[in-house]
Amino acid sequence: AGARLRLFRMLAIVGLPLLLVGTLELCLRIAGFGRPTTFFVPVTGSGLFTSNQSFGERFFPAPIARTPPVVVFEVPKPAPTFRVFVLGGSAAMGTPDATFGLSRHLQVILDERYPERSIEVINAAMTAINTHVVRVIAKECLRFEPDLLVVYAGNNEVVGPYGPGTVFDRFSGSGALVRASIRLKGTRVGQLADRLMTRLEASAPRPGSWGGLSMFLDRRVEADDPRLAAVYGH
């Protein structure tokens, strides 16, 4: 009887909240609330996938959310295509013009070096992101039969999402909390909670438009800042 009572209490404490959250998530999806949060989304009825232009809202305030370059590719991957994804921040993406960025350079070089091969280089980079975000995109890229992932990153670890110098969100020294927050924001319930928090914090100073690196002038992080140890750990 004691074991059954403990089990019942555990189910009540853990199971009931999960059931309520799951029900709310389902209701929000049926009602059409929220937006897709994956980096790639299907092009309806075409067998193609493209970059999700609202992906950045999972990590940035909506008024300044960055967008990925527009790419389109086939699923499943056509044989015998050699598929490459390029990951990273603005330097990898090719800011200010992605058509002249690393992905395009790599495509031209590989086409010239291996003219007999069908090679496809997909730009999966985006301005202002760091490895917290790159990790999410990389895991998603694995669904699309990559032969190679090219990662060019590192310069946004302090000022990017969850960094100590960021203007986008609060800094967190816990990698587990960062990953939990990212997963939560990938749900409709998380989007609803984020929207409510934004309204409650309406008076908090947040950039209303994109200002590039000038946005971080008053958020400088010294070389001996103790928070950098957590950044290196992440």
PDB file of C-alpha atoms in Angstrom:
ATOM      1  CA  ALA A   1       0.000   0.000   0.000  1.00  0.00           C
ATOM      2  CA  GLY A   2       2.838   2.374   0.860  1.00  0.00           C
ATOM      3  CA  ALA A   3       4.552   1.750  -2.493  1.00  0.00           C
ATOM      4  CA  ARG A   4       1.314   2.322  -4.395  1.00  0.00           C
ATOM      5  CA  LEU A   5       0.711   5.542  -2.478  1.00  0.00           C
ATOM      6  CA  ARG A   6       4.214   6.809  -3.321  1.00  0.00           C
ATOM      7  CA  LEU A   7       3.669   5.904  -6.968  1.00  0.00           C
ATOM      8  CA  PHE A   8       0.341   7.722  -7.007  1.00  0.00           C
ATOM      9  CA  ARG A   9       1.947  10.811  -5.464  1.00  0.00           C
ATOM     10  CA  MET A  10       4.761  10.703  -8.024  1.00  0.00           C
ATOM     11  CA  LEU A  11       2.277  10.464 -10.872  1.00  0.00           C
ATOM     12  CA  ALA A  12       0.291  13.352  -9.413  1.00  0.00           C
ATOM     13  CA  ILE A  13       3.400  15.526  -9.004  1.00  0.00           C
ATOM     14  CA  VAL A  14       5.015  14.744 -12.352  1.00  0.00           C
ATOM     15  CA  GLY A  15       2.424  13.154 -14.608  1.00  0.00           C
ATOM     16  CA  LEU A  16      -0.428  15.614 -14.128  1.00  0.00           C
ATOM     17  CA  PRO A  17       1.621  18.746 -14.973  1.00  0.00           C
ATOM     18  CA  LEU A  18       3.077  16.986 -18.028  1.00  0.00           C
ATOM     19  CA  LEU A  19      -0.419  16.005 -19.140  1.00  0.00           C
ATOM     20  CA  LEU A  20      -1.667  19.572 -18.729  1.00  0.00           C
ATOM     21  CA  VAL A  21       1.308  21.037 -20.623  1.00  0.00           C
ATOM     22  CA  GLY A  22       0.919  18.445 -23.384  1.00  0.00           C
ATOM     23  CA  THR A  23      -2.782  19.209 -23.699  1.00  0.00           C
ATOM     24  CA  LEU A  24      -2.083  22.942 -23.877  1.00  0.00           C
ATOM     25  CA  GLU A  25       0.598  22.345 -26.538  1.00  0.00           C
ATOM     26  CA  LEU A  26      -1.851  20.327 -28.624  1.00  0.00           C
ATOM     27  CA  CYS A  27      -4.599  22.939 -28.267  1.00  0.00           C
ATOM     28  CA  LEU A  28      -2.252  25.749 -29.294  1.00  0.00           C
ATOM     29  CA  ARG A  29      -1.153  23.828 -32.389  1.00  0.00           C
ATOM     30  CA  ILE A  30      -4.748  23.042 -33.379  1.00  0.00           C
ATOM     31  CA  ALA A  31      -5.636  26.709 -32.908  1.00  0.00           C
ATOM     32  CA  GLY A  32      -2.767  27.724 -35.203  1.00  0.00           C
ATOM     33  CA  PHE A  33      -0.891  29.652 -32.513  1.00  0.00           C
ATOM     34  CA  GLY A  34       2.822  30.239 -32.935  1.00  0.00           C
ATOM     35  CA  ARG A  35       5.277  29.550 -35.723  1.00  0.00           C
ATOM     36  CA  PRO A  36       7.568  26.723 -36.834  1.00  0.00           C
ATOM     37  CA  THR A  37      10.861  26.831 -34.936  1.00  0.00           C
ATOM     38  CA  THR A  38      13.029  24.479 -36.982  1.00  0.00           C
ATOM     39  CA  PHE A  39      15.788  25.933 -39.162  1.00  0.00           C
ATOM     40  CA  PHE A  40      14.424  24.190 -42.264  1.00  0.00           C
ATOM     41  CA  VAL A  41      10.750  23.842 -43.197  1.00  0.00           C
ATOM     42  CA  PRO A  42       9.092  21.843 -45.986  1.00  0.00           C
ATOM     43  CA  VAL A  43       7.784  23.534 -49.105  1.00  0.00           C
ATOM     44  CA  THR A  44       4.276  22.112 -49.210  1.00  0.00           C
ATOM     45  CA  GLY A  45       3.704  19.435 -51.829  1.00  0.00           C
ATOM     46  CA  SER A  46       7.080  19.818 -53.516  1.00  0.00           C
ATOM     47  CA  GLY A  47       9.575  17.437 -51.889  1.00  0.00           C
ATOM     48  CA  LEU A  48      11.728  20.488 -51.166  1.00  0.00           C
ATOM     49  CA  PHE A  49      12.905  22.114 -47.941  1.00  0.00           C
ATOM     50  CA  THR A  50      13.799  25.767 -47.438  1.00  0.00           C
ATOM     51  CA  SER A  51      15.189  27.933 -44.648  1.00  0.00           C
ATOM     52  CA  ASN A  52      12.687  29.114 -42.040  1.00  0.00           C
ATOM     53  CA  GLN A  53      12.657  32.930 -42.093  1.00  0.00           C
ATOM     54  CA  SER A  54      11.164  33.079 -38.580  1.00  0.00           C
ATOM     55  CA  PHE A  55      13.783  30.769 -37.008  1.00  0.00           C
ATOM     56  CA  GLY A  56      15.621  33.724 -35.445  1.00  0.00           C
ATOM     57  CA  GLU A  57      12.630  34.604 -33.256  1.00  0.00           C
ATOM     58  CA  ARG A  58      13.464  31.556 -31.142  1.00  0.00           C
ATOM     59  CA  PHE A  59      16.670  33.311 -30.023  1.00  0.00           C
ATOM     60  CA  PHE A  60      16.199  37.048 -30.612  1.00  0.00           C
ATOM     61  CA  PRO A  61      13.509  39.610 -29.753  1.00  0.00           C
ATOM     62  CA  ALA A  62      11.150  39.780 -32.738  1.00  0.00           C
ATOM     63  CA  PRO A  63      11.993  43.397 -33.762  1.00  0.00           C
ATOM     64  CA  ILE A  64      15.673  42.521 -34.265  1.00  0.00           C
ATOM     65  CA  ALA A  65      15.470  38.823 -35.141  1.00  0.00           C
ATOM     66  CA  ARG A  66      18.020  37.858 -37.773  1.00  0.00           C
ATOM     67  CA  THR A  67      17.019  35.705 -40.738  1.00  0.00           C
ATOM     68  CA  PRO A  68      18.957  32.929 -42.485  1.00  0.00           C
ATOM     69  CA  PRO A  69      19.779  33.082 -46.188  1.00  0.00           C
ATOM     70  CA  VAL A  70      17.116  31.612 -48.444  1.00  0.00           C
ATOM     71  CA  VAL A  71      18.128  28.123 -49.567  1.00  0.00           C
ATOM     72  CA  VAL A  72      16.200  25.287 -51.217  1.00  0.00           C
ATOM     73  CA  PHE A  73      17.173  21.609 -51.436  1.00  0.00           C
ATOM     74  CA  GLU A  74      15.573  18.245 -52.222  1.00  0.00           C
ATOM     75  CA  VAL A  75      14.526  15.590 -49.710  1.00  0.00           C
ATOM     76  CA  PRO A  76      15.494  12.814 -50.025  1.00  0.00           C
ATOM     77  CA  LYS A  77      18.899  13.782 -51.349  1.00  0.00           C
ATOM     78  CA  PRO A  78      19.262  12.950 -55.058  1.00  0.00           C
ATOM     79  CA  ALA A  79      21.867  10.300 -55.774  1.00  0.00           C
ATOM     80  CA  PRO A  80      24.812  10.676 -56.148  1.00  0.00           C
ATOM     81  CA  THR A  81      24.881  14.227 -54.715  1.00  0.00           C
ATOM     82  CA  PHE A  82      27.627  15.118 -52.226  1.00  0.00           C
ATOM     83  CA  ARG A  83      25.851  17.436 -49.755  1.00  0.00           C
ATOM     84  CA  VAL A  84      27.717  20.021 -47.652  1.00  0.00           C
ATOM     85  CA  PHE A  85      26.239  22.279 -44.952  1.00  0.00           C
ATOM     86  CA  VAL A  86      28.078  25.433 -43.863  1.00  0.00           C
ATOM     87  CA  LEU A  87      27.406  26.474 -40.243  1.00  0.00           C
ATOM     88  CA  GLY A  88      28.321  29.559 -38.221  1.00  0.00           C
ATOM     89  CA  GLY A  89      27.597  33.257 -37.775  1.00  0.00           C
ATOM     90  CA  SER A  90      27.795  36.254 -40.071  1.00  0.00           C
ATOM     91  CA  ALA A  91      31.340  35.477 -41.249  1.00  0.00           C
ATOM     92  CA  ALA A  92      30.226  32.011 -42.362  1.00  0.00           C
ATOM     93  CA  MET A  93      26.953  33.296 -43.824  1.00  0.00           C
ATOM     94  CA  GLY A  94      28.649  35.982 -45.921  1.00  0.00           C
ATOM     95  CA  THR A  95      27.311  39.219 -44.432  1.00  0.00           C
ATOM     96  CA  PRO A  96      26.484  41.632 -46.011  1.00  0.00           C
ATOM     97  CA  ASP A  97      25.776  39.516 -49.139  1.00  0.00           C
ATOM     98  CA  ALA A  98      25.514  35.745 -48.712  1.00  0.00           C
ATOM     99  CA  THR A  99      25.768  35.203 -52.470  1.00  0.00           C
ATOM    100  CA  PHE A 100      29.481  36.027 -52.132  1.00  0.00           C
ATOM    101  CA  GLY A 101      30.003  34.190 -48.836  1.00  0.00           C
ATOM    102  CA  LEU A 102      31.870  31.058 -47.817  1.00  0.00           C
ATOM    103  CA  SER A 103      29.209  28.705 -49.190  1.00  0.00           C
ATOM    104  CA  ARG A 104      29.385  30.207 -52.665  1.00  0.00           C
ATOM    105  CA  HIS A 105      33.200  30.211 -52.648  1.00  0.00           C
ATOM    106  CA  LEU A 106      33.225  26.580 -51.548  1.00  0.00           C
ATOM    107  CA  GLN A 107      30.693  25.609 -54.218  1.00  0.00           C
ATOM    108  CA  VAL A 108      32.805  27.164 -56.999  1.00  0.00           C
ATOM    109  CA  ILE A 109      36.065  25.640 -55.723  1.00  0.00           C
ATOM    110  CA  LEU A 110      34.602  22.137 -55.346  1.00  0.00           C
ATOM    111  CA  ASP A 111      32.868  22.293 -58.740  1.00  0.00           C
ATOM    112  CA  GLU A 112      36.177  23.202 -60.383  1.00  0.00           C
ATOM    113  CA  ARG A 113      38.150  20.594 -58.449  1.00  0.00           C
ATOM    114  CA  TYR A 114      35.646  17.758 -58.960  1.00  0.00           C
ATOM    115  CA  PRO A 115      33.774  18.516 -62.218  1.00  0.00           C
ATOM    116  CA  GLU A 116      32.595  14.897 -62.479  1.00  0.00           C
ATOM    117  CA  ARG A 117      30.802  15.042 -59.104  1.00  0.00           C
ATOM    118  CA  SER A 118      27.390  16.476 -58.211  1.00  0.00           C
ATOM    119  CA  ILE A 119      28.181  18.715 -55.221  1.00  0.00           C
ATOM    120  CA  GLU A 120      25.664  20.789 -53.278  1.00  0.00           C
ATOM    121  CA  VAL A 121      26.767  23.385 -50.694  1.00  0.00           C
ATOM    122  CA  ILE A 122      23.950  24.653 -48.443  1.00  0.00           C
ATOM    123  CA  ASN A 123      24.338  27.850 -46.425  1.00  0.00           C
ATOM    124  CA  ALA A 124      23.007  27.069 -42.924  1.00  0.00           C
ATOM    125  CA  ALA A 125      24.734  30.003 -41.209  1.00  0.00           C
ATOM    126  CA  MET A 126      23.116  33.127 -39.771  1.00  0.00           C
ATOM    127  CA  THR A 127      24.140  36.529 -38.449  1.00  0.00           C
ATOM    128  CA  ALA A 128      24.768  36.993 -34.692  1.00  0.00           C
ATOM    129  CA  ILE A 129      24.428  33.360 -33.625  1.00  0.00           C
ATOM    130  CA  ASN A 130      26.916  31.427 -31.523  1.00  0.00           C
ATOM    131  CA  THR A 131      27.478  27.734 -30.855  1.00  0.00           C
ATOM    132  CA  HIS A 132      24.357  27.467 -28.654  1.00  0.00           C
ATOM    133  CA  VAL A 133      22.381  28.040 -31.850  1.00  0.00           C
ATOM    134  CA  VAL A 134      24.800  26.324 -34.236  1.00  0.00           C
ATOM    135  CA  ARG A 135      24.399  23.144 -32.175  1.00  0.00           C
ATOM    136  CA  VAL A 136      20.632  23.195 -32.780  1.00  0.00           C
ATOM    137  CA  ILE A 137      21.075  23.738 -36.528  1.00  0.00           C
ATOM    138  CA  ALA A 138      23.790  21.073 -36.808  1.00  0.00           C
ATOM    139  CA  LYS A 139      21.583  18.423 -35.177  1.00  0.00           C
ATOM    140  CA  GLU A 140      18.836  19.314 -37.634  1.00  0.00           C
ATOM    141  CA  CYS A 141      21.188  19.134 -40.622  1.00  0.00           C
ATOM    142  CA  LEU A 142      21.911  15.499 -39.743  1.00  0.00           C
ATOM    143  CA  ARG A 143      18.331  14.676 -40.820  1.00  0.00           C
ATOM    144  CA  PHE A 144      19.110  15.680 -44.401  1.00  0.00           C
ATOM    145  CA  GLU A 145      21.844  13.202 -45.337  1.00  0.00           C
ATOM    146  CA  PRO A 146      24.917  15.465 -45.098  1.00  0.00           C
ATOM    147  CA  ASP A 147      28.266  14.209 -46.335  1.00  0.00           C
ATOM    148  CA  LEU A 148      30.132  17.063 -44.680  1.00  0.00           C
ATOM    149  CA  LEU A 149      29.480  19.795 -42.121  1.00  0.00           C
ATOM    150  CA  VAL A 150      31.739  22.852 -42.269  1.00  0.00           C
ATOM    151  CA  VAL A 151      31.736  24.934 -39.071  1.00  0.00           C
ATOM    152  CA  TYR A 152      33.260  28.435 -39.015  1.00  0.00           C
ATOM    153  CA  ALA A 153      32.338  29.897 -35.636  1.00  0.00           C
ATOM    154  CA  GLY A 154      33.646  31.362 -32.399  1.00  0.00           C
ATOM    155  CA  ASN A 155      33.460  35.133 -32.754  1.00  0.00           C
ATOM    156  CA  ASN A 156      29.966  35.459 -31.258  1.00  0.00           C
ATOM    157  CA  GLU A 157      30.369  33.360 -28.120  1.00  0.00           C
ATOM    158  CA  VAL A 158      30.337  36.407 -25.808  1.00  0.00           C
ATOM    159  CA  VAL A 159      27.803  38.643 -27.560  1.00  0.00           C
ATOM    160  CA  GLY A 160      25.534  35.987 -29.073  1.00  0.00           C
ATOM    161  CA  PRO A 161      22.447  34.454 -27.416  1.00  0.00           C
ATOM    162  CA  TYR A 162      23.004  33.546 -23.733  1.00  0.00           C
ATOM    163  CA  GLY A 163      26.485  35.124 -23.744  1.00  0.00           C
ATOM    164  CA  PRO A 164      27.662  37.536 -20.989  1.00  0.00           C
ATOM    165  CA  GLY A 165      27.802  40.472 -23.411  1.00  0.00           C
ATOM    166  CA  THR A 166      24.528  39.804 -25.183  1.00  0.00           C
ATOM    167  CA  VAL A 167      21.625  42.224 -25.607  1.00  0.00           C
ATOM    168  CA  PHE A 168      19.283  39.452 -26.746  1.00  0.00           C
ATOM    169  CA  ASP A 169      18.685  37.437 -23.584  1.00  0.00           C
ATOM    170  CA  ARG A 170      20.016  36.837 -20.096  1.00  0.00           C
ATOM    171  CA  PHE A 171      23.422  35.222 -19.609  1.00  0.00           C
ATOM    172  CA  SER A 172      23.405  31.708 -18.216  1.00  0.00           C
ATOM    173  CA  GLY A 173      26.408  29.868 -16.862  1.00  0.00           C
ATOM    174  CA  SER A 174      24.584  26.545 -17.025  1.00  0.00           C
ATOM    175  CA  GLY A 175      24.691  24.675 -20.314  1.00  0.00           C
ATOM    176  CA  ALA A 176      21.841  22.458 -19.155  1.00  0.00           C
ATOM    177  CA  LEU A 177      19.617  25.491 -18.486  1.00  0.00           C
ATOM    178  CA  VAL A 178      20.494  26.985 -21.869  1.00  0.00           C
ATOM    179  CA  ARG A 179      19.573  23.770 -23.685  1.00  0.00           C
ATOM    180  CA  ALA A 180      16.346  23.449 -21.655  1.00  0.00           C
ATOM    181  CA  SER A 181      15.406  27.044 -22.526  1.00  0.00           C
ATOM    182  CA  ILE A 182      16.077  26.425 -26.225  1.00  0.00           C
ATOM    183  CA  ARG A 183      13.963  23.265 -26.206  1.00  0.00           C
ATOM    184  CA  LEU A 184      11.137  25.076 -24.407  1.00  0.00           C
ATOM    185  CA  LYS A 185      11.162  27.894 -26.966  1.00  0.00           C
ATOM    186  CA  GLY A 186      10.809  25.250 -29.646  1.00  0.00           C
ATOM    187  CA  THR A 187       7.288  24.472 -28.394  1.00  0.00           C
ATOM    188  CA  ARG A 188       4.074  26.450 -28.751  1.00  0.00           C
ATOM    189  CA  VAL A 189       3.786  26.564 -24.945  1.00  0.00           C
ATOM    190  CA  GLY A 190       7.261  28.083 -24.810  1.00  0.00           C
ATOM    191  CA  GLN A 191       6.330  30.670 -27.425  1.00  0.00           C
ATOM    192  CA  LEU A 192       3.238  31.606 -25.429  1.00  0.00           C
ATOM    193  CA  ALA A 193       5.286  31.949 -22.238  1.00  0.00           C
ATOM    194  CA  ASP A 194       7.904  34.032 -24.062  1.00  0.00           C
ATOM    195  CA  ARG A 195       5.208  36.342 -25.440  1.00  0.00           C
ATOM    196  CA  LEU A 196       3.708  36.826 -21.981  1.00  0.00           C
ATOM    197  CA  MET A 197       7.130  37.514 -20.445  1.00  0.00           C
ATOM    198  CA  THR A 198       7.866  40.077 -23.154  1.00  0.00           C
ATOM    199  CA  ARG A 199       4.676  41.927 -22.292  1.00  0.00           C
ATOM    200  CA  LEU A 200       5.446  41.804 -18.572  1.00  0.00           C
ATOM    201  CA  GLU A 201       8.944  43.151 -19.213  1.00  0.00           C
ATOM    202  CA  ALA A 202       7.792  45.815 -21.671  1.00  0.00           C
ATOM    203  CA  SER A 203       9.535  48.510 -19.652  1.00  0.00           C
ATOM    204  CA  ALA A 204      12.899  46.705 -19.729  1.00  0.00           C
ATOM    205  CA  PRO A 205      15.367  48.322 -22.169  1.00  0.00           C
ATOM    206  CA  ARG A 206      15.685  46.242 -25.338  1.00  0.00           C
ATOM    207  CA  PRO A 207      16.895  47.303 -28.777  1.00  0.00           C
ATOM    208  CA  GLY A 208      13.993  48.124 -31.070  1.00  0.00           C
ATOM    209  CA  SER A 209      15.995  47.879 -34.287  1.00  0.00           C
ATOM    210  CA  TRP A 210      19.136  46.148 -35.482  1.00  0.00           C
ATOM    211  CA  GLY A 211      22.256  48.218 -34.908  1.00  0.00           C
ATOM    212  CA  GLY A 212      25.016  45.722 -35.593  1.00  0.00           C
ATOM    213  CA  LEU A 213      28.034  45.753 -33.311  1.00  0.00           C
ATOM    214  CA  SER A 214      27.131  49.233 -32.045  1.00  0.00           C
ATOM    215  CA  MET A 215      24.451  47.583 -29.878  1.00  0.00           C
ATOM    216  CA  PHE A 216      27.151  46.024 -27.713  1.00  0.00           C
ATOM    217  CA  LEU A 217      29.241  49.127 -26.957  1.00  0.00           C
ATOM    218  CA  ASP A 218      27.943  49.368 -23.391  1.00  0.00           C
ATOM    219  CA  ARG A 219      28.139  45.585 -22.817  1.00  0.00           C
ATOM    220  CA  ARG A 220      31.893  45.137 -22.948  1.00  0.00           C
ATOM    221  CA  VAL A 221      33.335  42.085 -21.212  1.00  0.00           C
ATOM    222  CA  GLU A 222      36.829  42.359 -19.746  1.00  0.00           C
ATOM    223  CA  ALA A 223      39.442  39.668 -20.354  1.00  0.00           C
ATOM    224  CA  ASP A 224      39.387  38.649 -16.681  1.00  0.00           C
ATOM    225  CA  ASP A 225      35.588  38.526 -16.378  1.00  0.00           C
ATOM    226  CA  PRO A 226      34.776  35.378 -14.345  1.00  0.00           C
ATOM    227  CA  ARG A 227      31.820  34.607 -16.639  1.00  0.00           C
ATOM    228  CA  LEU A 228      34.222  33.791 -19.462  1.00  0.00           C
ATOM    229  CA  ALA A 229      35.053  30.472 -17.796  1.00  0.00           C
ATOM    230  CA  ALA A 230      31.452  29.397 -18.413  1.00  0.00           C
ATOM    231  CA  VAL A 231      31.649  30.646 -22.023  1.00  0.00           C
ATOM    232  CA  TYR A 232      34.722  28.479 -22.647  1.00  0.00           C
ATOM    233  CA  GLY A 233      32.951  25.555 -20.967  1.00  0.00           C
ATOM    234  CA  HIS A 234      29.928  25.951 -23.227  1.00  0.00           C
TER     235      HIS A 234
END
